[in-house]
Amino acid sequence: MGILFQDKKIGLALLCDNAPYTLAMTLASYERTGLLDYLDAACVVYPEGGGKVEHTARICGIPAVPSSMEGGFVGALATAVTTLDTDYVLLAEDDCMVWEHLRGETLEKQLKQALGLLVSGQADMVRLRHAWRGSTRYKAAYTYSYFYPVEQLATLWMHAEGLSEAPDWIKSMRRFFHPVRSKRSIGRCVYVEQNPHLRFPQYIRKIEGGYIIDSEVFEWTNQPTLIARSRMRQILAGLAQAQGNIGKLPQDFENAVNNPRWRDAHMNIGVIRGIFT
């Protein structure tokens, strides 16, 4: 029986580079906030030969599974979904710590909301990076503001990253010359616009505590995501069957997944407050 939701089990797959110190800090944040208490299983996937990473995971009481270095991020994903025998998988990288203020009921509420969206069918996957606060290297909001003027800055926005200061006419020209790129950035507006569902109602739907976004305008990024294990296996199988791969998985997951097939699938991607830095 699942810890969080009836008979639905969640497993954490922590995808680790050869960085034992970073892994140790991340696992320490999970211990302080009690994240692992809400999960049914966990594993650390690390590159072959990463003995220090394996040692760090073992000290923390988490199973560590090696993955071929040649397989890259995609190979690590495949190893994770094969290792975990759970209904859902929480994917995160080794530098994704939990915000210190998220503990107890607050943390549990976020996890239950994400799982509820998946179980009810409202979302096909849910992103759990807390993108409104703190610094982030993903520049989610900047990419949106590069093409679109921000109509009303979200009250949640805490200047997590810089925004494009180009005049509106420049942004209009960018959209004209880069229609595909600009359209794919629309989903990122949920991190910076106060009412993204009113500005782009055809792609974004407001829910309690977050939004549901069409994959047509929201690309996959390798950030903390809760997803059904079966769906992740389907995505990986599709990549292996794609023309040119000849049964092998590509190393660059983001570039491989973000193609017309992803956009035409019109999957529902949930974005809520999130728990990870």
PDB file of C-alpha atoms in Angstrom:
ATOM      1  CA  MET A   1       0.000   0.000   0.000  1.00  0.00           C
ATOM      2  CA  GLY A   2       1.291   3.468  -0.876  1.00  0.00           C
ATOM      3  CA  ILE A   3       2.341   5.768   1.925  1.00  0.00           C
ATOM      4  CA  LEU A   4       0.794   8.910   0.447  1.00  0.00           C
ATOM      5  CA  PHE A   5      -2.186   7.812  -1.604  1.00  0.00           C
ATOM      6  CA  GLN A   6      -4.142   4.586  -1.098  1.00  0.00           C
ATOM      7  CA  ASP A   7      -2.460   1.813  -3.083  1.00  0.00           C
ATOM      8  CA  LYS A   8      -0.319   4.065  -5.301  1.00  0.00           C
ATOM      9  CA  LYS A   9       3.407   3.784  -4.637  1.00  0.00           C
ATOM     10  CA  ILE A  10       6.019   6.481  -5.362  1.00  0.00           C
ATOM     11  CA  GLY A  11       9.707   5.850  -5.854  1.00  0.00           C
ATOM     12  CA  LEU A  12      12.450   8.490  -5.872  1.00  0.00           C
ATOM     13  CA  ALA A  13      15.049   8.196  -8.619  1.00  0.00           C
ATOM     14  CA  LEU A  14      17.970  10.474  -7.822  1.00  0.00           C
ATOM     15  CA  LEU A  15      20.103  10.782 -10.947  1.00  0.00           C
ATOM     16  CA  CYS A  16      23.630  11.509  -9.846  1.00  0.00           C
ATOM     17  CA  ASP A  17      26.717  12.733 -11.630  1.00  0.00           C
ATOM     18  CA  ASN A  18      30.060  11.783 -10.100  1.00  0.00           C
ATOM     19  CA  ALA A  19      29.615  14.354  -7.320  1.00  0.00           C
ATOM     20  CA  PRO A  20      29.480  12.682  -3.888  1.00  0.00           C
ATOM     21  CA  TYR A  21      29.666  15.984  -1.951  1.00  0.00           C
ATOM     22  CA  THR A  22      26.661  17.418  -3.792  1.00  0.00           C
ATOM     23  CA  LEU A  23      24.778  14.170  -3.285  1.00  0.00           C
ATOM     24  CA  ALA A  24      25.548  14.225   0.448  1.00  0.00           C
ATOM     25  CA  MET A  25      24.168  17.771   0.821  1.00  0.00           C
ATOM     26  CA  THR A  26      21.034  16.881  -1.131  1.00  0.00           C
ATOM     27  CA  LEU A  27      20.357  13.744   0.877  1.00  0.00           C
ATOM     28  CA  ALA A  28      20.920  15.725   4.071  1.00  0.00           C
ATOM     29  CA  SER A  29      18.172  18.147   2.983  1.00  0.00           C
ATOM     30  CA  TYR A  30      15.851  15.186   2.410  1.00  0.00           C
ATOM     31  CA  GLU A  31      16.630  13.937   5.910  1.00  0.00           C
ATOM     32  CA  ARG A  32      15.992  17.340   7.518  1.00  0.00           C
ATOM     33  CA  THR A  33      12.700  17.873   5.728  1.00  0.00           C
ATOM     34  CA  GLY A  34      11.492  14.289   6.024  1.00  0.00           C
ATOM     35  CA  LEU A  35      10.975  13.832   2.270  1.00  0.00           C
ATOM     36  CA  LEU A  36      11.932  10.153   2.244  1.00  0.00           C
ATOM     37  CA  ASP A  37       9.288   9.383   4.887  1.00  0.00           C
ATOM     38  CA  TYR A  38       6.604  10.068   2.287  1.00  0.00           C
ATOM     39  CA  LEU A  39       8.065   7.786  -0.385  1.00  0.00           C
ATOM     40  CA  ASP A  40       7.750   4.033  -0.784  1.00  0.00           C
ATOM     41  CA  ALA A  41      11.177   3.448  -2.354  1.00  0.00           C
ATOM     42  CA  ALA A  42      14.292   5.320  -3.459  1.00  0.00           C
ATOM     43  CA  CYS A  43      17.450   4.712  -5.415  1.00  0.00           C
ATOM     44  CA  VAL A  44      20.515   6.658  -6.512  1.00  0.00           C
ATOM     45  CA  VAL A  45      21.611   6.067 -10.105  1.00  0.00           C
ATOM     46  CA  TYR A  46      25.275   6.913 -10.654  1.00  0.00           C
ATOM     47  CA  PRO A  47      27.866   6.509 -13.447  1.00  0.00           C
ATOM     48  CA  GLU A  48      29.837   3.278 -13.444  1.00  0.00           C
ATOM     49  CA  GLY A  49      33.038   3.650 -11.475  1.00  0.00           C
ATOM     50  CA  GLY A  50      31.606   6.220  -9.084  1.00  0.00           C
ATOM     51  CA  GLY A  51      32.608   4.409  -5.924  1.00  0.00           C
ATOM     52  CA  LYS A  52      32.424   7.498  -3.717  1.00  0.00           C
ATOM     53  CA  VAL A  53      28.884   8.185  -4.868  1.00  0.00           C
ATOM     54  CA  GLU A  54      27.863   4.624  -4.059  1.00  0.00           C
ATOM     55  CA  HIS A  55      29.487   4.918  -0.639  1.00  0.00           C
ATOM     56  CA  THR A  56      27.664   8.184   0.099  1.00  0.00           C
ATOM     57  CA  ALA A  57      24.306   6.711  -0.849  1.00  0.00           C
ATOM     58  CA  ARG A  58      24.925   3.577   1.205  1.00  0.00           C
ATOM     59  CA  ILE A  59      25.776   5.633   4.311  1.00  0.00           C
ATOM     60  CA  CYS A  60      22.420   7.372   3.914  1.00  0.00           C
ATOM     61  CA  GLY A  61      20.667   4.023   3.595  1.00  0.00           C
ATOM     62  CA  ILE A  62      19.631   4.391  -0.035  1.00  0.00           C
ATOM     63  CA  PRO A  63      20.322   1.704  -2.672  1.00  0.00           C
ATOM     64  CA  ALA A  64      22.736   2.812  -5.393  1.00  0.00           C
ATOM     65  CA  VAL A  65      22.607   1.422  -8.928  1.00  0.00           C
ATOM     66  CA  PRO A  66      25.351   1.943 -11.539  1.00  0.00           C
ATOM     67  CA  SER A  67      24.521   3.096 -15.065  1.00  0.00           C
ATOM     68  CA  SER A  68      26.769   3.060 -18.109  1.00  0.00           C
ATOM     69  CA  MET A  69      28.549   6.375 -18.642  1.00  0.00           C
ATOM     70  CA  GLU A  70      27.979   6.008 -22.376  1.00  0.00           C
ATOM     71  CA  GLY A  71      24.224   6.101 -21.850  1.00  0.00           C
ATOM     72  CA  GLY A  72      24.273   9.574 -20.323  1.00  0.00           C
ATOM     73  CA  PHE A  73      21.111  11.017 -18.757  1.00  0.00           C
ATOM     74  CA  VAL A  74      18.842   8.826 -20.875  1.00  0.00           C
ATOM     75  CA  GLY A  75      20.627   5.674 -19.782  1.00  0.00           C
ATOM     76  CA  ALA A  76      20.291   6.759 -16.157  1.00  0.00           C
ATOM     77  CA  LEU A  77      16.551   7.276 -16.659  1.00  0.00           C
ATOM     78  CA  ALA A  78      16.198   3.821 -18.180  1.00  0.00           C
ATOM     79  CA  THR A  79      18.111   2.298 -15.261  1.00  0.00           C
ATOM     80  CA  ALA A  80      15.914   4.143 -12.763  1.00  0.00           C
ATOM     81  CA  VAL A  81      12.563   3.066 -14.200  1.00  0.00           C
ATOM     82  CA  THR A  82      13.826  -0.511 -14.456  1.00  0.00           C
ATOM     83  CA  THR A  83      15.106  -0.539 -10.871  1.00  0.00           C
ATOM     84  CA  LEU A  84      12.064   0.992  -9.178  1.00  0.00           C
ATOM     85  CA  ASP A  85       8.971  -1.184  -8.973  1.00  0.00           C
ATOM     86  CA  THR A  86       6.522   1.611  -8.136  1.00  0.00           C
ATOM     87  CA  ASP A  87       3.475   3.149  -9.813  1.00  0.00           C
ATOM     88  CA  TYR A  88       5.028   6.604 -10.012  1.00  0.00           C
ATOM     89  CA  VAL A  89       8.572   7.890 -10.168  1.00  0.00           C
ATOM     90  CA  LEU A  90       9.833  11.162  -8.764  1.00  0.00           C
ATOM     91  CA  LEU A  91      12.785  12.092 -10.966  1.00  0.00           C
ATOM     92  CA  ALA A  92      15.388  14.484  -9.599  1.00  0.00           C
ATOM     93  CA  GLU A  93      19.065  15.236 -10.070  1.00  0.00           C
ATOM     94  CA  ASP A  94      21.643  15.164  -7.300  1.00  0.00           C
ATOM     95  CA  ASP A  95      21.700  18.956  -6.835  1.00  0.00           C
ATOM     96  CA  CYS A  96      17.941  19.248  -6.260  1.00  0.00           C
ATOM     97  CA  MET A  97      17.552  19.960  -2.565  1.00  0.00           C
ATOM     98  CA  VAL A  98      14.263  20.551  -0.749  1.00  0.00           C
ATOM     99  CA  TRP A  99      13.461  24.088   0.351  1.00  0.00           C
ATOM    100  CA  GLU A 100      14.200  24.333   4.064  1.00  0.00           C
ATOM    101  CA  HIS A 101      10.820  25.885   4.917  1.00  0.00           C
ATOM    102  CA  LEU A 102       8.933  22.934   3.435  1.00  0.00           C
ATOM    103  CA  ARG A 103       8.379  20.426   6.200  1.00  0.00           C
ATOM    104  CA  GLY A 104       5.647  18.264   7.638  1.00  0.00           C
ATOM    105  CA  GLU A 105       2.146  19.107   6.448  1.00  0.00           C
ATOM    106  CA  THR A 106       3.354  21.672   3.895  1.00  0.00           C
ATOM    107  CA  LEU A 107       5.634  19.170   2.171  1.00  0.00           C
ATOM    108  CA  GLU A 108       3.031  16.415   2.367  1.00  0.00           C
ATOM    109  CA  LYS A 109       0.389  18.689   0.842  1.00  0.00           C
ATOM    110  CA  GLN A 110       2.552  19.408  -2.206  1.00  0.00           C
ATOM    111  CA  LEU A 111       3.311  15.740  -2.778  1.00  0.00           C
ATOM    112  CA  LYS A 112      -0.322  14.715  -2.347  1.00  0.00           C
ATOM    113  CA  GLN A 113      -1.468  17.413  -4.742  1.00  0.00           C
ATOM    114  CA  ALA A 114       0.998  16.278  -7.402  1.00  0.00           C
ATOM    115  CA  LEU A 115       0.024  12.646  -6.995  1.00  0.00           C
ATOM    116  CA  GLY A 116      -3.672  13.500  -6.992  1.00  0.00           C
ATOM    117  CA  LEU A 117      -3.325  15.272 -10.344  1.00  0.00           C
ATOM    118  CA  LEU A 118      -1.780  12.142 -11.846  1.00  0.00           C
ATOM    119  CA  VAL A 119      -4.191   9.642 -10.299  1.00  0.00           C
ATOM    120  CA  SER A 120      -7.235  11.692 -11.361  1.00  0.00           C
ATOM    121  CA  GLY A 121      -5.937  12.023 -14.917  1.00  0.00           C
ATOM    122  CA  GLN A 122      -5.784  15.809 -14.820  1.00  0.00           C
ATOM    123  CA  ALA A 123      -2.043  15.741 -15.518  1.00  0.00           C
ATOM    124  CA  ASP A 124       0.314  13.380 -17.295  1.00  0.00           C
ATOM    125  CA  MET A 125       3.282  14.635 -15.279  1.00  0.00           C
ATOM    126  CA  VAL A 126       3.850  17.282 -12.606  1.00  0.00           C
ATOM    127  CA  ARG A 127       6.882  19.507 -12.224  1.00  0.00           C
ATOM    128  CA  LEU A 128       8.076  20.015  -8.685  1.00  0.00           C
ATOM    129  CA  ARG A 129      10.829  22.613  -8.932  1.00  0.00           C
ATOM    130  CA  HIS A 130      10.002  25.696  -6.866  1.00  0.00           C
ATOM    131  CA  ALA A 131      10.620  28.022  -9.786  1.00  0.00           C
ATOM    132  CA  TRP A 132       9.213  31.201  -8.236  1.00  0.00           C
ATOM    133  CA  ARG A 133      11.935  31.585  -5.624  1.00  0.00           C
ATOM    134  CA  GLY A 134      15.708  31.491  -5.467  1.00  0.00           C
ATOM    135  CA  SER A 135      18.231  31.363  -8.274  1.00  0.00           C
ATOM    136  CA  THR A 136      17.914  28.794 -11.025  1.00  0.00           C
ATOM    137  CA  ARG A 137      20.121  28.020 -13.978  1.00  0.00           C
ATOM    138  CA  TYR A 138      17.178  27.080 -16.186  1.00  0.00           C
ATOM    139  CA  LYS A 139      16.090  30.655 -16.938  1.00  0.00           C
ATOM    140  CA  ALA A 140      12.508  29.506 -17.375  1.00  0.00           C
ATOM    141  CA  ALA A 141      10.956  32.949 -17.093  1.00  0.00           C
ATOM    142  CA  TYR A 142      13.723  34.731 -19.008  1.00  0.00           C
ATOM    143  CA  THR A 143      13.117  32.568 -22.069  1.00  0.00           C
ATOM    144  CA  TYR A 144       9.453  33.541 -22.015  1.00  0.00           C
ATOM    145  CA  SER A 145      10.216  37.242 -21.482  1.00  0.00           C
ATOM    146  CA  TYR A 146      12.683  37.144 -24.387  1.00  0.00           C
ATOM    147  CA  PHE A 147       9.715  36.733 -26.731  1.00  0.00           C
ATOM    148  CA  TYR A 148       6.771  38.176 -24.791  1.00  0.00           C
ATOM    149  CA  PRO A 149       6.252  41.262 -22.615  1.00  0.00           C
ATOM    150  CA  VAL A 150       5.164  40.434 -19.077  1.00  0.00           C
ATOM    151  CA  GLU A 151       1.690  41.922 -18.667  1.00  0.00           C
ATOM    152  CA  GLN A 152       1.473  41.670 -14.876  1.00  0.00           C
ATOM    153  CA  LEU A 153       4.289  40.373 -12.703  1.00  0.00           C
ATOM    154  CA  ALA A 154       3.124  37.491 -10.510  1.00  0.00           C
ATOM    155  CA  THR A 155       2.864  38.225  -6.807  1.00  0.00           C
ATOM    156  CA  LEU A 156       4.769  34.967  -6.206  1.00  0.00           C
ATOM    157  CA  TRP A 157       7.682  36.178  -8.310  1.00  0.00           C
ATOM    158  CA  MET A 158      10.738  36.753  -6.131  1.00  0.00           C
ATOM    159  CA  HIS A 159      13.172  37.842  -8.868  1.00  0.00           C
ATOM    160  CA  ALA A 160      14.461  34.299  -9.158  1.00  0.00           C
ATOM    161  CA  GLU A 161      16.176  35.298 -12.405  1.00  0.00           C
ATOM    162  CA  GLY A 162      16.599  38.296 -14.655  1.00  0.00           C
ATOM    163  CA  LEU A 163      13.998  39.101 -17.301  1.00  0.00           C
ATOM    164  CA  SER A 164      14.524  40.485 -20.779  1.00  0.00           C
ATOM    165  CA  GLU A 165      14.335  44.276 -20.831  1.00  0.00           C
ATOM    166  CA  ALA A 166      13.987  44.572 -24.611  1.00  0.00           C
ATOM    167  CA  PRO A 167      11.161  46.847 -25.813  1.00  0.00           C
ATOM    168  CA  ASP A 168       7.891  45.239 -26.899  1.00  0.00           C
ATOM    169  CA  TRP A 169       8.495  45.894 -30.600  1.00  0.00           C
ATOM    170  CA  ILE A 170      11.755  43.964 -30.450  1.00  0.00           C
ATOM    171  CA  LYS A 171       9.968  41.032 -28.806  1.00  0.00           C
ATOM    172  CA  SER A 172       7.300  41.200 -31.503  1.00  0.00           C
ATOM    173  CA  MET A 173      10.005  40.925 -34.150  1.00  0.00           C
ATOM    174  CA  ARG A 174      11.535  37.970 -32.338  1.00  0.00           C
ATOM    175  CA  ARG A 175       8.187  36.173 -32.405  1.00  0.00           C
ATOM    176  CA  PHE A 176       7.805  36.928 -36.095  1.00  0.00           C
ATOM    177  CA  PHE A 177      11.207  35.540 -37.063  1.00  0.00           C
ATOM    178  CA  HIS A 178      11.151  32.639 -34.580  1.00  0.00           C
ATOM    179  CA  PRO A 179       7.521  31.435 -34.486  1.00  0.00           C
ATOM    180  CA  VAL A 180       8.306  27.881 -33.352  1.00  0.00           C
ATOM    181  CA  ARG A 181      10.749  28.848 -30.603  1.00  0.00           C
ATOM    182  CA  SER A 182       8.497  31.594 -29.289  1.00  0.00           C
ATOM    183  CA  LYS A 183       5.449  29.323 -29.197  1.00  0.00           C
ATOM    184  CA  ARG A 184       7.365  26.646 -27.295  1.00  0.00           C
ATOM    185  CA  SER A 185       8.222  29.228 -24.628  1.00  0.00           C
ATOM    186  CA  ILE A 186       4.609  30.166 -23.849  1.00  0.00           C
ATOM    187  CA  GLY A 187       4.230  27.597 -21.076  1.00  0.00           C
ATOM    188  CA  ARG A 188       7.012  29.220 -19.085  1.00  0.00           C
ATOM    189  CA  CYS A 189       4.815  32.253 -18.498  1.00  0.00           C
ATOM    190  CA  VAL A 190       3.261  30.478 -15.486  1.00  0.00           C
ATOM    191  CA  TYR A 191       6.397  31.320 -13.525  1.00  0.00           C
ATOM    192  CA  VAL A 192       6.174  35.067 -14.023  1.00  0.00           C
ATOM    193  CA  GLU A 193       2.700  36.145 -15.230  1.00  0.00           C
ATOM    194  CA  GLN A 194       0.000  36.828 -12.624  1.00  0.00           C
ATOM    195  CA  ASN A 195      -2.778  35.413 -14.843  1.00  0.00           C
ATOM    196  CA  PRO A 196      -1.190  33.131 -17.454  1.00  0.00           C
ATOM    197  CA  HIS A 197      -4.470  31.239 -17.934  1.00  0.00           C
ATOM    198  CA  LEU A 198      -6.169  34.464 -19.041  1.00  0.00           C
ATOM    199  CA  ARG A 199      -3.397  35.457 -21.401  1.00  0.00           C
ATOM    200  CA  PHE A 200      -3.129  32.029 -23.069  1.00  0.00           C
ATOM    201  CA  PRO A 201      -6.432  30.265 -22.302  1.00  0.00           C
ATOM    202  CA  GLN A 202      -6.063  27.861 -25.223  1.00  0.00           C
ATOM    203  CA  TYR A 203      -2.953  26.337 -23.659  1.00  0.00           C
ATOM    204  CA  ILE A 204      -3.112  26.965 -19.911  1.00  0.00           C
ATOM    205  CA  ARG A 205      -5.776  26.037 -17.355  1.00  0.00           C
ATOM    206  CA  LYS A 206      -5.764  27.249 -13.782  1.00  0.00           C
ATOM    207  CA  ILE A 207      -6.203  24.730 -10.958  1.00  0.00           C
ATOM    208  CA  GLU A 208      -6.017  25.142  -7.209  1.00  0.00           C
ATOM    209  CA  GLY A 209      -2.420  25.993  -6.380  1.00  0.00           C
ATOM    210  CA  GLY A 210      -1.106  25.792  -9.926  1.00  0.00           C
ATOM    211  CA  TYR A 211      -1.722  25.271 -13.633  1.00  0.00           C
ATOM    212  CA  ILE A 212      -2.147  22.592 -16.291  1.00  0.00           C
ATOM    213  CA  ILE A 213      -0.199  23.356 -19.469  1.00  0.00           C
ATOM    214  CA  ASP A 214      -0.408  21.791 -22.935  1.00  0.00           C
ATOM    215  CA  SER A 215       2.848  20.130 -23.998  1.00  0.00           C
ATOM    216  CA  GLU A 216       2.470  21.948 -27.320  1.00  0.00           C
ATOM    217  CA  VAL A 217       3.836  25.051 -25.593  1.00  0.00           C
ATOM    218  CA  PHE A 218       5.820  23.496 -22.737  1.00  0.00           C
ATOM    219  CA  GLU A 219       8.986  21.534 -23.388  1.00  0.00           C
ATOM    220  CA  TRP A 220      10.433  18.767 -21.266  1.00  0.00           C
ATOM    221  CA  THR A 221      13.337  19.857 -19.076  1.00  0.00           C
ATOM    222  CA  ASN A 222      15.448  17.644 -16.834  1.00  0.00           C
ATOM    223  CA  GLN A 223      14.072  19.066 -13.615  1.00  0.00           C
ATOM    224  CA  PRO A 224      12.235  17.373 -10.725  1.00  0.00           C
ATOM    225  CA  THR A 225       9.153  15.699 -12.143  1.00  0.00           C
ATOM    226  CA  LEU A 226       6.587  13.240 -10.816  1.00  0.00           C
ATOM    227  CA  ILE A 227       5.422  10.900 -13.563  1.00  0.00           C
ATOM    228  CA  ALA A 228       3.823   7.487 -13.936  1.00  0.00           C
ATOM    229  CA  ARG A 229       6.499   4.842 -14.334  1.00  0.00           C
ATOM    230  CA  SER A 230       4.560   3.325 -17.231  1.00  0.00           C
ATOM    231  CA  ARG A 231       4.489   6.652 -19.088  1.00  0.00           C
ATOM    232  CA  MET A 232       8.210   7.162 -18.606  1.00  0.00           C
ATOM    233  CA  ARG A 233       8.805   3.703 -20.037  1.00  0.00           C
ATOM    234  CA  GLN A 234       6.612   4.595 -23.032  1.00  0.00           C
ATOM    235  CA  ILE A 235       8.635   7.762 -23.669  1.00  0.00           C
ATOM    236  CA  LEU A 236      11.913   5.830 -23.506  1.00  0.00           C
ATOM    237  CA  ALA A 237      10.548   3.085 -25.768  1.00  0.00           C
ATOM    238  CA  GLY A 238       9.467   5.704 -28.292  1.00  0.00           C
ATOM    239  CA  LEU A 239      12.969   7.164 -28.359  1.00  0.00           C
ATOM    240  CA  ALA A 240      14.518   3.726 -28.892  1.00  0.00           C
ATOM    241  CA  GLN A 241      12.169   3.121 -31.832  1.00  0.00           C
ATOM    242  CA  ALA A 242      12.718   6.536 -33.408  1.00  0.00           C
ATOM    243  CA  GLN A 243      14.252   6.621 -36.852  1.00  0.00           C
ATOM    244  CA  GLY A 244      18.023   6.718 -36.707  1.00  0.00           C
ATOM    245  CA  ASN A 245      18.396   5.297 -33.203  1.00  0.00           C
ATOM    246  CA  ILE A 246      18.315   1.639 -34.317  1.00  0.00           C
ATOM    247  CA  GLY A 247      17.101   0.414 -30.961  1.00  0.00           C
ATOM    248  CA  LYS A 248      19.534   2.543 -28.963  1.00  0.00           C
ATOM    249  CA  LEU A 249      18.650   5.412 -26.688  1.00  0.00           C
ATOM    250  CA  PRO A 250      20.093   8.860 -27.482  1.00  0.00           C
ATOM    251  CA  GLN A 251      22.224  10.525 -24.824  1.00  0.00           C
ATOM    252  CA  ASP A 252      20.617  13.979 -24.943  1.00  0.00           C
ATOM    253  CA  PHE A 253      17.153  13.391 -23.534  1.00  0.00           C
ATOM    254  CA  GLU A 254      15.890  16.978 -23.758  1.00  0.00           C
ATOM    255  CA  ASN A 255      16.734  17.401 -27.443  1.00  0.00           C
ATOM    256  CA  ALA A 256      15.443  13.947 -28.305  1.00  0.00           C
ATOM    257  CA  VAL A 257      12.085  14.331 -26.551  1.00  0.00           C
ATOM    258  CA  ASN A 258      11.298  17.910 -27.555  1.00  0.00           C
ATOM    259  CA  ASN A 259      10.168  17.177 -31.082  1.00  0.00           C
ATOM    260  CA  PRO A 260       6.896  17.516 -33.018  1.00  0.00           C
ATOM    261  CA  ARG A 261       5.665  14.214 -31.559  1.00  0.00           C
ATOM    262  CA  TRP A 262       5.916  15.681 -28.041  1.00  0.00           C
ATOM    263  CA  ARG A 263       4.041  18.819 -29.034  1.00  0.00           C
ATOM    264  CA  ASP A 264       1.381  16.975 -31.026  1.00  0.00           C
ATOM    265  CA  ALA A 265       0.674  14.633 -28.100  1.00  0.00           C
ATOM    266  CA  HIS A 266      -0.959  17.520 -26.181  1.00  0.00           C
ATOM    267  CA  MET A 267      -0.022  16.033 -22.829  1.00  0.00           C
ATOM    268  CA  ASN A 268      -1.136  17.857 -19.718  1.00  0.00           C
ATOM    269  CA  ILE A 269       1.797  19.086 -17.636  1.00  0.00           C
ATOM    270  CA  GLY A 270       1.067  20.183 -14.105  1.00  0.00           C
ATOM    271  CA  VAL A 271       2.962  22.992 -12.402  1.00  0.00           C
ATOM    272  CA  ILE A 272       2.399  23.619  -8.695  1.00  0.00           C
ATOM    273  CA  ARG A 273       4.369  25.471  -6.014  1.00  0.00           C
ATOM    274  CA  GLY A 274       6.898  22.664  -5.913  1.00  0.00           C
ATOM    275  CA  ILE A 275       9.398  21.586  -3.272  1.00  0.00           C
ATOM    276  CA  PHE A 276      12.844  21.500  -4.866  1.00  0.00           C
ATOM    277  CA  THR A 277      15.425  24.266  -5.339  1.00  0.00           C
TER     278      THR A 277
END
